[in-house]
Coordinates of C-alpha atoms and ligand atoms in Angstrom, one line a residue:
X112 CA 10.0 24.0 -25.2
X113 CA 8.1 23.7 -29.2
X114 CA 9.7 26.6 -31.0
X115 CA 13.2 25.5 -29.7
X116 CA 12.6 22.2 -30.7
X117 CA 11.8 23.7 -34.2
X118 CA 14.4 25.4 -33.9
X119 CA 17.2 22.8 -33.3
X120 CA 15.8 21.1 -35.7
X121 CA 16.2 23.9 -38.5
X122 CA 20.1 24.4 -37.8
X123 CA 19.9 20.0 -38.4
X124 CA 20.8 19.1 -41.5
X125 CA 19.8 21.0 -45.1
X126 CA 16.3 19.6 -46.3
X127 CA 17.8 17.4 -49.4
X128 CA 20.8 15.5 -47.3
X129 CA 20.0 11.6 -47.7
X130 CA 20.1 9.7 -44.8
X131 CA 23.0 7.0 -45.3
X132 CA 24.9 9.9 -45.2
X133 CA 27.0 11.6 -43.3
X134 CA 26.0 14.4 -43.4
X135 CA 21.7 12.6 -42.9
X136 CA 23.5 9.9 -40.5
X137 CA 24.5 11.9 -37.9
X138 CA 21.6 14.8 -37.7
X139 CA 19.1 11.4 -37.8
X140 CA 20.2 10.4 -34.3
X141 CA 18.9 13.8 -33.3
X142 CA 16.2 14.0 -35.1
X143 CA 15.3 10.7 -34.0
X144 CA 15.3 11.5 -30.8
X145 CA 12.7 14.8 -31.2
X146 CA 9.6 12.2 -33.2
X147 CA 10.5 9.7 -30.5
X148 CA 10.2 12.6 -27.5
X149 CA 6.9 13.9 -29.6
X150 CA 5.2 10.2 -30.0
X151 CA 5.7 9.9 -25.9
X152 CA 4.4 13.4 -25.8
X153 CA 1.5 13.0 -27.6
X154 CA 0.5 9.5 -28.3
X155 CA 1.3 7.7 -25.0
X156 CA 0.6 10.2 -22.4
X157 CA -2.9 10.5 -24.5
X158 CA -4.7 8.5 -22.8
X159 CA -7.2 7.4 -25.5
X160 CA -6.1 5.0 -28.6
X161 CA -8.0 7.6 -30.8
X162 CA -8.6 11.2 -31.2
X163 CA -11.7 12.6 -29.2
X164 CA -13.4 14.3 -31.4
X165 CA -15.7 13.5 -34.9
X166 CA -13.9 12.8 -37.9
X167 CA -14.0 16.8 -39.1
X168 CA -12.8 18.6 -36.2
X169 CA -9.7 15.0 -36.8
X170 CA -9.5 16.5 -40.0
X171 CA -9.0 20.5 -39.0
X172 CA -6.5 19.8 -36.3
X173 CA -4.3 17.4 -38.6
X174 CA -4.9 20.0 -41.9
X175 CA -3.7 23.3 -39.8
X176 CA -1.3 21.3 -39.1
X177 CA 0.0 21.7 -42.3
X178 CA 0.5 25.7 -43.2
X179 CA 1.3 26.0 -46.8
X180 CA 0.0 22.6 -47.8
X181 CA 1.5 18.9 -48.8
X182 CA 3.2 21.0 -52.2
X183 CA 4.5 24.1 -51.2
X184 CA 6.6 25.4 -53.8
X185 CA 9.1 27.2 -51.9
X186 CA 10.8 24.1 -49.9
X187 CA 10.5 24.6 -46.1
X188 CA 13.4 23.5 -44.6
X189 CA 13.1 20.7 -41.7
X190 CA 11.6 22.7 -39.2
X191 CA 8.9 21.9 -41.2
X192 CA 9.2 18.3 -40.2
X193 CA 8.0 19.2 -36.0
X194 CA 4.3 20.6 -36.6
X195 CA 3.7 17.6 -39.7
X196 CA 4.9 15.1 -37.1
X197 CA 3.1 16.2 -34.2
X198 CA -0.4 17.0 -36.7
X199 CA -0.1 13.5 -37.6
X200 CA 0.7 11.5 -33.9
X201 CA -2.0 13.3 -32.3
X202 CA -4.5 12.8 -35.3
X203 CA -3.1 8.6 -34.5
X204 CA -4.9 6.2 -32.9
X205 CA -2.6 4.8 -31.0
X206 CA -2.3 0.6 -30.8
X207 CA -1.2 0.0 -27.3
X208 CA -3.1 2.4 -25.5
X209 CA -5.8 0.2 -23.0
X210 CA -9.0 0.5 -24.4
X211 CA -8.5 -0.1 -28.4
X212 CA -9.5 -3.6 -28.4
X213 CA -10.5 -3.0 -32.5
X214 CA -9.5 -5.2 -35.3
X215 CA -6.4 -7.2 -35.9
X216 CA -3.8 -4.3 -36.2
X217 CA -1.8 -4.4 -33.4
X218 CA 0.9 -2.9 -31.8
X219 CA 4.9 -2.9 -32.6
X220 CA 7.7 -4.9 -31.1
X221 CA 10.6 -1.4 -30.3
X222 CA 13.1 -3.7 -32.3
X223 CA 11.0 -4.5 -34.8
X224 CA 10.8 -0.7 -35.5
X225 CA 14.3 0.1 -34.8
X226 CA 14.7 -2.9 -37.5
X227 CA 12.2 -2.1 -39.5
X228 CA 14.4 2.2 -39.6
X229 CA 17.8 0.7 -40.2
X230 CA 15.8 -1.1 -43.8
X231 CA 14.4 2.6 -44.4
X232 CA 17.6 3.5 -43.4
X233 CA 19.2 1.9 -46.1
X234 CA 16.5 1.0 -48.8
X235 CA 17.6 -2.0 -49.5
X236 CA 15.3 -4.9 -52.1
X237 CA 15.1 -8.0 -52.0
X238 CA 14.0 -7.6 -56.4
X239 CA 17.9 -7.9 -57.5
X240 CA 21.0 -9.4 -56.3
X241 CA 23.1 -6.2 -56.3
X242 CA 19.7 -4.7 -54.5
X243 CA 19.9 -5.9 -51.2
X244 CA 22.6 -9.3 -51.0
X245 CA 22.1 -9.7 -46.8
X246 CA 18.4 -9.4 -47.4
X247 CA 17.5 -11.8 -49.6
X248 CA 20.4 -14.5 -47.7
X249 CA 17.3 -13.5 -44.7
X250 CA 14.8 -13.3 -46.4
X251 CA 15.7 -17.1 -47.8
X252 CA 16.2 -18.7 -44.7
X253 CA 13.5 -16.9 -42.9
X254 CA 10.6 -18.6 -45.2
X255 CA 12.6 -22.0 -44.4
X256 CA 12.2 -20.7 -41.0
X257 CA 8.3 -20.7 -41.2
X258 CA 8.0 -23.3 -43.0
X259 CA 9.3 -25.4 -40.7
X260 CA 7.7 -24.4 -38.3
X261 CA 4.6 -25.1 -39.7
X262 CA 5.6 -28.6 -40.5
X263 CA 7.2 -28.5 -44.5
X264 CA 9.8 -30.8 -44.4
X265 CA 10.6 -28.4 -47.0
X266 CA 9.2 -26.2 -48.7
X267 CA 8.8 -22.6 -51.2
X268 CA 7.4 -19.1 -50.7
X269 CA 8.3 -15.1 -49.8
X270 CA 7.2 -12.8 -48.0
X271 CA 4.5 -10.6 -49.5
X272 CA 2.8 -6.5 -49.1
X273 CA -0.3 -9.0 -46.6
X274 CA -2.6 -11.4 -46.6
X275 CA -3.9 -9.5 -49.9
X276 CA -1.3 -10.6 -52.2
X277 CA -0.4 -13.6 -50.7
X278 CA -4.4 -14.6 -51.1
X279 CA -3.9 -13.8 -55.0
X280 CA -0.4 -15.6 -55.7
X281 CA -1.1 -18.6 -54.1
X282 CA -4.5 -18.5 -55.8
X283 CA -2.5 -18.3 -58.5
X284 CA -0.5 -20.7 -58.4
X285 CA -3.6 -23.1 -56.9
X286 CA -4.8 -22.0 -61.5
X287 CA -1.1 -22.5 -63.4
X288 CA -1.4 -26.2 -61.5
X289 CA -5.5 -26.8 -62.1
X290 CA -5.3 -25.1 -65.8
X291 CA -1.9 -27.7 -66.6
X292 CA -4.8 -30.3 -64.9
X293 CA -7.0 -29.8 -67.8
X294 CA -3.8 -29.5 -71.1
X295 CA -3.3 -25.5 -70.6
X296 CA 0.5 -25.8 -70.0
X297 CA 0.8 -22.7 -68.6
X298 CA -2.4 -20.3 -67.9
X299 CA -0.3 -17.4 -66.5
X300 CA 1.1 -17.1 -70.1
X301 CA -2.1 -17.5 -72.0
X302 CA -4.3 -16.5 -70.2
X303 CA -8.3 -18.8 -69.9
X304 CA -10.2 -16.3 -72.9
X305 CA -10.8 -19.5 -74.4
X306 CA -11.7 -22.2 -72.2
X307 CA -15.2 -22.1 -71.0
X308 CA -16.1 -24.5 -68.1
X309 CA -16.8 -22.3 -64.8
X310 CA -14.1 -22.7 -62.7
X311 CA -14.5 -23.0 -58.4
X312 CA -13.0 -21.9 -55.4
X313 CA -14.4 -23.0 -52.0
X314 CA -14.4 -21.6 -49.3
X315 CA -16.1 -20.2 -45.4
X316 CA -18.9 -18.0 -45.7
X317 CA -17.0 -16.2 -43.3
X318 CA -13.6 -16.4 -45.2
X319 CA -11.4 -12.6 -46.1
X320 CA -13.4 -10.8 -49.0
X321 CA -9.5 -10.5 -50.1
X322 CA -10.3 -14.7 -51.5
X323 CA -12.6 -13.5 -54.1
X324 CA -11.5 -10.1 -54.7
X325 CA -8.1 -12.2 -56.2
X326 CA -10.9 -14.2 -58.0
X327 CA -11.8 -11.3 -60.0
X328 CA -8.2 -10.6 -60.4
X329 CA -6.8 -14.1 -61.9
X330 CA -9.5 -13.8 -64.5
X331 CA -11.6 -16.8 -61.9
X332 CA -14.8 -14.1 -61.4
X333 CA -16.0 -13.2 -58.2
X334 CA -18.1 -15.2 -58.5
X335 CA -16.5 -18.5 -58.9
X336 CA -15.7 -18.3 -54.9
X337 CA -18.7 -20.7 -53.3
X338 CA -19.3 -19.5 -49.2
X339 CA -19.5 -22.9 -47.5
X340 CA -21.7 -23.1 -44.9
X341 CA -20.0 -23.0 -41.1
X342 CA -21.6 -24.8 -37.8
X343 CA -22.7 -23.2 -34.4
X344 CA -18.5 -22.6 -33.7
X345 CA -18.5 -20.4 -37.1
X346 CA -15.6 -23.2 -38.6
X347 CA -16.9 -24.2 -42.3
X348 CA -18.4 -27.9 -42.3
X349 CA -16.4 -29.6 -44.3
X350 CA -19.2 -32.6 -45.5
X351 CA -20.4 -29.3 -47.2
X352 CA -17.2 -29.2 -48.7
X353 CA -17.6 -32.4 -50.1
X354 CA -21.1 -32.7 -50.7
X355 CA -20.3 -29.7 -52.9
X356 CA -16.5 -30.9 -54.8
X357 CA -18.8 -34.2 -55.6
X358 CA -22.0 -32.2 -56.9
X359 CA -19.8 -30.7 -59.2
X360 CA -21.0 -30.3 -62.9
X361 CA -18.8 -31.7 -66.3
X362 CA -18.4 -28.3 -67.5
X363 CA -17.2 -27.4 -63.4
X364 CA -13.9 -27.6 -61.8
X365 CA -12.5 -26.9 -58.6
X366 CA -9.5 -24.8 -58.3
X367 CA -8.7 -25.0 -54.7
X368 CA -10.8 -25.4 -51.1
X369 CA -9.9 -22.8 -48.8
X370 CA -9.7 -23.3 -45.1
X371 CA -9.4 -20.4 -43.1
X372 CA -7.3 -20.4 -39.8
X373 CA -8.7 -17.7 -37.9
X374 CA -10.8 -16.1 -39.1
X375 CA -11.1 -11.7 -39.0
X376 CA -14.7 -11.8 -37.7
X377 CA -14.3 -14.4 -34.9
X378 CA -11.0 -15.8 -35.1
X379 CA -12.7 -18.9 -35.8
X380 CA -10.7 -22.2 -37.6
X381 CA -12.0 -25.0 -39.4
X382 CA -11.6 -27.6 -39.7
X383 CA -7.5 -27.8 -41.5
X384 CA -7.0 -32.0 -41.1
X385 CA -11.1 -32.8 -43.0
X386 CA -10.5 -30.2 -45.2
X387 CA -6.9 -31.6 -46.4
X388 CA -8.7 -35.2 -46.5
X389 CA -10.9 -34.0 -48.9
X390 CA -9.0 -32.2 -51.1
X391 CA -6.6 -34.8 -51.2
X392 CA -9.0 -37.0 -52.1
X393 CA -10.8 -34.7 -54.9
X394 CA -7.1 -33.7 -56.6
X395 CA -7.7 -29.9 -55.5
X396 CA -5.2 -27.5 -54.3
X397 CA -5.8 -26.6 -50.4
X398 CA -4.6 -23.4 -49.3
X399 CA -5.3 -22.2 -46.0
X400 CA -5.4 -18.4 -45.7
X401 CA -3.8 -17.8 -41.9
X402 CA -3.7 -14.1 -41.9
X403 CA -4.5 -14.3 -37.6
X404 CA -4.4 -17.2 -36.7
X405 CA -1.0 -18.9 -38.4
X406 CA 1.2 -17.0 -36.0
X407 CA -1.0 -18.9 -32.9
X408 CA 1.1 -21.4 -33.5
X409 CA 4.0 -20.7 -30.9
X410 CA 1.2 -21.3 -28.5
X411 CA -0.1 -25.1 -27.6
X412 CA -3.4 -23.5 -28.1
X413 CA -2.6 -22.3 -31.1
X414 CA -0.6 -25.5 -32.5
X415 CA -4.0 -27.7 -31.5
X416 CA -6.2 -25.1 -33.2
X417 CA -4.3 -25.5 -37.1
X418 CA -3.4 -28.6 -36.7
X419 CA -3.7 -30.5 -40.2
X420 CA -2.1 -26.5 -41.4
X421 CA 1.3 -28.7 -43.0
X422 CA -0.9 -30.3 -45.7
X423 CA -1.6 -26.9 -47.0
X424 CA -0.5 -26.4 -50.4
X425 CA -0.4 -23.1 -49.3
X426 CA -0.7 -21.0 -47.0
X427 CA -0.8 -17.4 -46.2
X428 CA 0.2 -15.4 -42.4
X429 CA -0.1 -11.6 -41.4
X430 CA 2.9 -10.9 -38.8
X431 CA 1.7 -7.6 -38.7
X432 CA -1.4 -9.1 -36.9
X433 CA -0.4 -11.5 -34.2
X434 CA 3.5 -11.0 -34.4
X435 CA 3.3 -7.1 -33.4
X436 CA 5.5 -5.8 -37.2
X437 CA 4.7 -2.3 -38.8
X438 CA 3.1 -3.0 -41.7
X439 CA 4.5 -5.0 -44.1
X440 CA 5.2 -8.4 -43.1
X441 CA 3.1 -11.1 -44.0
X442 CA 4.0 -14.7 -45.8
X443 CA 3.3 -16.6 -48.6
X444 CA 4.3 -20.3 -47.8
X445 CA 3.8 -23.3 -50.6
X446 CA 4.5 -26.7 -49.1
X447 CA 6.0 -27.6 -53.0
X448 CA 9.0 -25.4 -54.2
X449 CA 8.5 -25.6 -57.7
X450 CA 5.0 -24.5 -57.6
X451 CA 5.8 -21.3 -58.2
X452 CA 8.3 -21.2 -61.2
X453 CA 5.0 -19.2 -63.3
X454 CA 6.8 -16.7 -62.1
X455 CA 10.2 -17.4 -63.3
X456 CA 11.0 -14.1 -65.1
X457 CA 14.1 -12.7 -66.1
X458 CA 14.7 -9.5 -67.4
X459 CA 18.6 -7.7 -68.0
X460 CA 17.4 -4.9 -66.2
X461 CA 16.7 -6.6 -62.9
X462 CA 18.4 -10.2 -63.0
X463 CA 19.6 -12.0 -66.7
X464 CA 19.9 -15.2 -66.7
X465 CA 23.7 -14.8 -66.6
X466 CA 23.8 -13.5 -63.4
X467 CA 21.3 -15.6 -61.4
X468 CA 23.5 -18.6 -63.5
X469 CA 27.0 -16.8 -61.1
X470 CA 25.0 -17.2 -58.5
X471 CA 23.3 -13.0 -58.5
X472 CA 20.5 -14.4 -57.5
X473 CA 17.1 -11.8 -56.3
X474 CA 13.7 -12.6 -55.2
X475 CA 12.0 -10.8 -58.1
X476 CA 10.4 -14.1 -59.8
X477 CA 9.0 -15.1 -56.1
X478 CA 6.3 -12.1 -56.2
X479 CA 4.5 -9.8 -58.8
X480 CA 6.4 -7.4 -57.3
X481 CA 9.5 -5.4 -58.7
X482 CA 11.0 -3.3 -55.7
X483 CA 10.7 -4.8 -52.9
X484 CA 11.2 -3.5 -48.8
X485 CA 14.1 -6.1 -47.0
X486 CA 10.1 -6.4 -44.3
X487 CA 12.6 -9.7 -43.6
X488 CA 14.9 -7.2 -41.3
X489 CA 12.6 -6.7 -38.7
X490 CA 10.9 -9.9 -38.6
X491 CA 14.1 -11.9 -38.3
X492 CA 15.1 -9.1 -35.2
X493 CA 12.2 -9.9 -32.9
X494 CA 12.1 -13.6 -34.3
X495 CA 15.3 -13.8 -32.8
X496 CA 15.2 -11.8 -30.1
X497 CA 12.3 -13.6 -28.5
X498 CA 12.4 -16.3 -29.5
X499 CA 9.8 -19.7 -29.6
X500 CA 10.1 -19.3 -26.2
X501 CA 9.3 -15.3 -26.4
X502 CA 6.8 -15.9 -28.9
X503 CA 4.6 -17.8 -27.2
X504 CA 4.8 -15.5 -24.1
X505 CA 2.8 -13.1 -26.3
X506 CA 0.7 -15.1 -28.3
X507 CA -0.6 -17.4 -24.3
X508 CA -0.7 -13.4 -23.3
X509 CA -3.6 -12.2 -26.0
X510 CA -5.9 -15.5 -26.4
X511 CA -6.0 -15.5 -21.9
X512 CA -6.9 -11.8 -22.6
X513 CA -10.2 -13.3 -24.6
X514 CA -11.2 -16.3 -22.8
X515 CA -11.1 -13.1 -19.6
X516 CA -12.5 -10.9 -21.2
X517 CA -15.4 -13.8 -22.7
X518 CA -16.0 -15.0 -18.6
X519 CA -17.0 -11.4 -17.6
X520 CA -18.8 -10.9 -21.0
X521 CA -21.0 -13.8 -20.4
X522 CA -21.7 -13.6 -16.6
X523 CA -23.1 -9.5 -17.2
X524 CA -27.0 -8.8 -17.0
X525 CA -26.1 -6.1 -19.9
X526 CA -23.8 -7.8 -22.4
X527 CA -24.8 -10.8 -24.2
X528 CA -21.8 -13.2 -25.8
X529 CA -22.0 -14.2 -28.6
X530 CA -18.7 -17.2 -29.6
X531 CA -16.9 -19.0 -26.6
X532 CA -13.0 -17.6 -28.4
X533 CA -11.3 -20.1 -30.8
X534 CA -7.6 -17.3 -30.0
X535 CA -8.2 -13.5 -29.1
X536 CA -11.5 -12.2 -31.0
X537 CA -14.6 -12.3 -28.7
X538 CA -18.4 -11.6 -30.2
X539 CA -20.5 -10.0 -28.0
X540 CA -23.6 -6.9 -28.2
X541 CA -25.7 -5.0 -25.8
X542 CA -29.2 -6.2 -24.5
X543 CA -30.8 -2.5 -23.3
X544 CA -33.0 -2.7 -20.9
X545 CA -36.3 -2.7 -22.1
X546 CA -37.5 -5.3 -24.2
X547 CA -37.2 -4.1 -28.3
X548 CA -37.1 -5.7 -31.3
X549 CA -34.0 -6.2 -33.6
X550 CA -33.7 -3.4 -35.6
X551 CA -33.2 -0.9 -33.0
X552 CA -31.3 -3.6 -30.8
X553 CA -28.6 -3.1 -34.3
X554 CA -28.7 0.2 -34.0
X555 CA -27.9 0.6 -30.3
X556 CA -24.9 -1.4 -30.6
X557 CA -23.7 0.0 -34.1
X558 CA -24.6 3.4 -31.8
X559 CA -22.5 1.9 -29.2
X560 CA -19.2 2.0 -31.6
X561 CA -19.3 5.6 -33.4
X562 CA -20.1 7.1 -29.4
X563 CA -17.4 4.6 -28.1
X564 CA -14.2 6.1 -31.1
X565 CA -16.1 10.3 -30.5
X566 CA -16.5 10.4 -27.0
X567 CA -14.0 8.3 -26.1
X568 CA -11.5 8.4 -28.2
X569 CA -12.0 4.1 -27.7
X570 CA -12.3 1.9 -30.1
X571 CA -13.6 -1.1 -30.6
X572 CA -15.0 -4.1 -33.7
X573 CA -18.1 -5.0 -35.0
X574 CA -19.3 -7.9 -36.6
X575 CA -22.8 -8.1 -39.2
X576 CA -24.2 -11.7 -39.7
X577 CA -25.9 -12.3 -42.4
X578 CA -29.1 -15.2 -41.8
X579 CA -29.9 -17.5 -45.1
X580 CA -33.3 -15.3 -44.5
X581 CA -31.3 -12.5 -45.6
X582 CA -32.2 -10.7 -42.2
X583 CA -28.8 -8.9 -40.5
X584 CA -28.1 -9.3 -37.0
X585 CA -25.5 -6.5 -35.6
X586 CA -22.8 -7.4 -32.7
X587 CA -19.4 -5.7 -31.0
X588 CA -16.2 -7.3 -31.0
X589 CA -12.9 -7.2 -28.5
X590 CA -9.7 -8.7 -30.9
X591 CA -7.0 -9.1 -29.1
X592 CA -3.3 -8.3 -30.3
X593 CA -2.2 -6.6 -27.3
X594 CA -0.1 -8.9 -25.3
X595 CA 0.5 -5.6 -22.3
X596 CA -3.5 -5.2 -21.8
X597 CA -4.4 -6.0 -18.2
X598 CA -7.0 -7.3 -16.9
X599 CA -7.8 -4.1 -15.5
X600 CA -7.9 -2.3 -18.7
X601 CA -10.4 -5.3 -20.0
X602 CA -13.2 -4.7 -17.3
X603 CA -12.9 -1.3 -17.7
X604 CA -12.8 -0.8 -21.9
X605 CA -16.0 -3.1 -21.0
X606 CA -16.8 -1.0 -19.0
X607 CA -17.1 1.8 -21.7
X608 CA -19.4 -0.3 -23.2
X609 CA -22.3 -0.6 -21.2
X610 CA -21.5 3.4 -20.2
X611 CA -22.5 3.4 -24.1
X612 CA -25.0 1.6 -24.2
X613 CA -27.1 3.7 -21.6
X614 CA -26.5 6.2 -23.0
X615 CA -27.9 5.2 -26.5
X616 CA -30.6 3.2 -25.6
X617 CA -31.5 6.7 -24.1
X618 CA -31.3 8.4 -27.4
X619 CA -33.3 5.6 -28.7
X620 CA -36.5 5.8 -26.2
Ligands
PLP215 C1 -6.5 -9.5 -42.4 C2 -6.8 -10.8 -42.9 C3 -6.6 -10.6 -44.5 C4 -6.1 -9.3 -45.6 O1 -4.5 -9.1 -45.0 P1 -4.1 -8.0 -45.1 O2 -2.4 -7.9 -44.8 O3 -4.8 -7.0 -44.5 O4 -3.5 -8.0 -46.8 C5 -7.2 -12.2 -45.0 N1 -8.0 -13.3 -44.4 C6 -7.9 -13.1 -42.9 C7 -8.7 -14.0 -42.4 C8 -7.0 -12.4 -42.7 O5 -7.5 -12.0 -40.6

């Protein structure tokens, strides 16, 4: 069967056929069929999320499918594709499997994958008008629709490669505004080197690491980020934000207050309305990192959780998490459509000013990227296919799974629930049967996760909580982003964790 596929493929198309050509398109149909059937056979029909085995074994399996290596002198022809396909797919994680609930890395909608294929074949780029007119038109419409979804009446913004980039752009715009208020008209041009005052960004101690890294990249320094303590439900304490802002010295100035709508560790949502109020009172930019929680707004519970998000100056949200899009699919939205003007840039080779004035306008000035995929296509295809109603059902399904898992964990004698889920994250730990010191309990829980990967091809997440004294506690985490998961598979997942816990516990004695 495999030999036959390989033989068929070799007749299929010349090695250098272009995708959007007669030859290319005709053979793409067959090539797609072959690829899809291999994914079905090697990924979907495998009943583990991850390939089972040690990392070294998986590595060998993947490399064994590459006779001739990744860069042969003589081309191997299209016949080389099925082997690589098989190696790649066999060594992949199946995000739609029953025994994966690790991270915010989600399985994708079929319609999104189909649309993304079209974006690849046509290879549109939204930076310049002539590189992708329809993609540009759709992206503008989508940005407005996403802004409307959050409650903005008018807005700017852009699609991005992820919330990491969205956070960077948002803080870049915040930096521009705060420097302007300090008398530096355009810090994007002049730089900040001559300014000795100390910038401050206030974010939850559970904020995503990309906030710090963005501060570093923007020349504000990673140390400019002040970690604000959280309450027992892992939400940033607004009074602490107000206190810190009020106590800043004369040489310190706030650049932004960052609220997180859906922390990566706990799915907790900071009190956005209160934070908006405080930021307004101190005239500070309010950014909301809604990478995870932004799309939960389709559901009633999510909407309640993220109340106040419409008061943010900027919002990051991922559609490759809740949203079920192939990465990259994310957005940075701006309440003030003019807030991104520091990135305005005209260069003759991309977007000559006179072309723009004549209506030939691309999206080059919205981001720091030049070439940029039409990621918009898959997103619009999905939103139109499912509608608000369909999106709500998918979100609700994930939230319900988390509630179900939390209830089962809470009543389980060998597990201890750490958080009541606000979104779809459930944090817990395995309780060893005999009293043991914290260190041992930590080590057993860490080992559980690795055993699940190695022996069961199952993947669950990990959370470390460091208390002020510096001692740390290790937890396991389920993140539910697969709306098709059944309650039975949640039970089985819990069963696997307990089984792995019992094995690890024995190893420790
Ligand atoms: C995932 C995540 C990010 C990073 O987003 P990418 O899309 O991976 O770049 C930022 N913030 C939060 C809260 C996240 O969950």
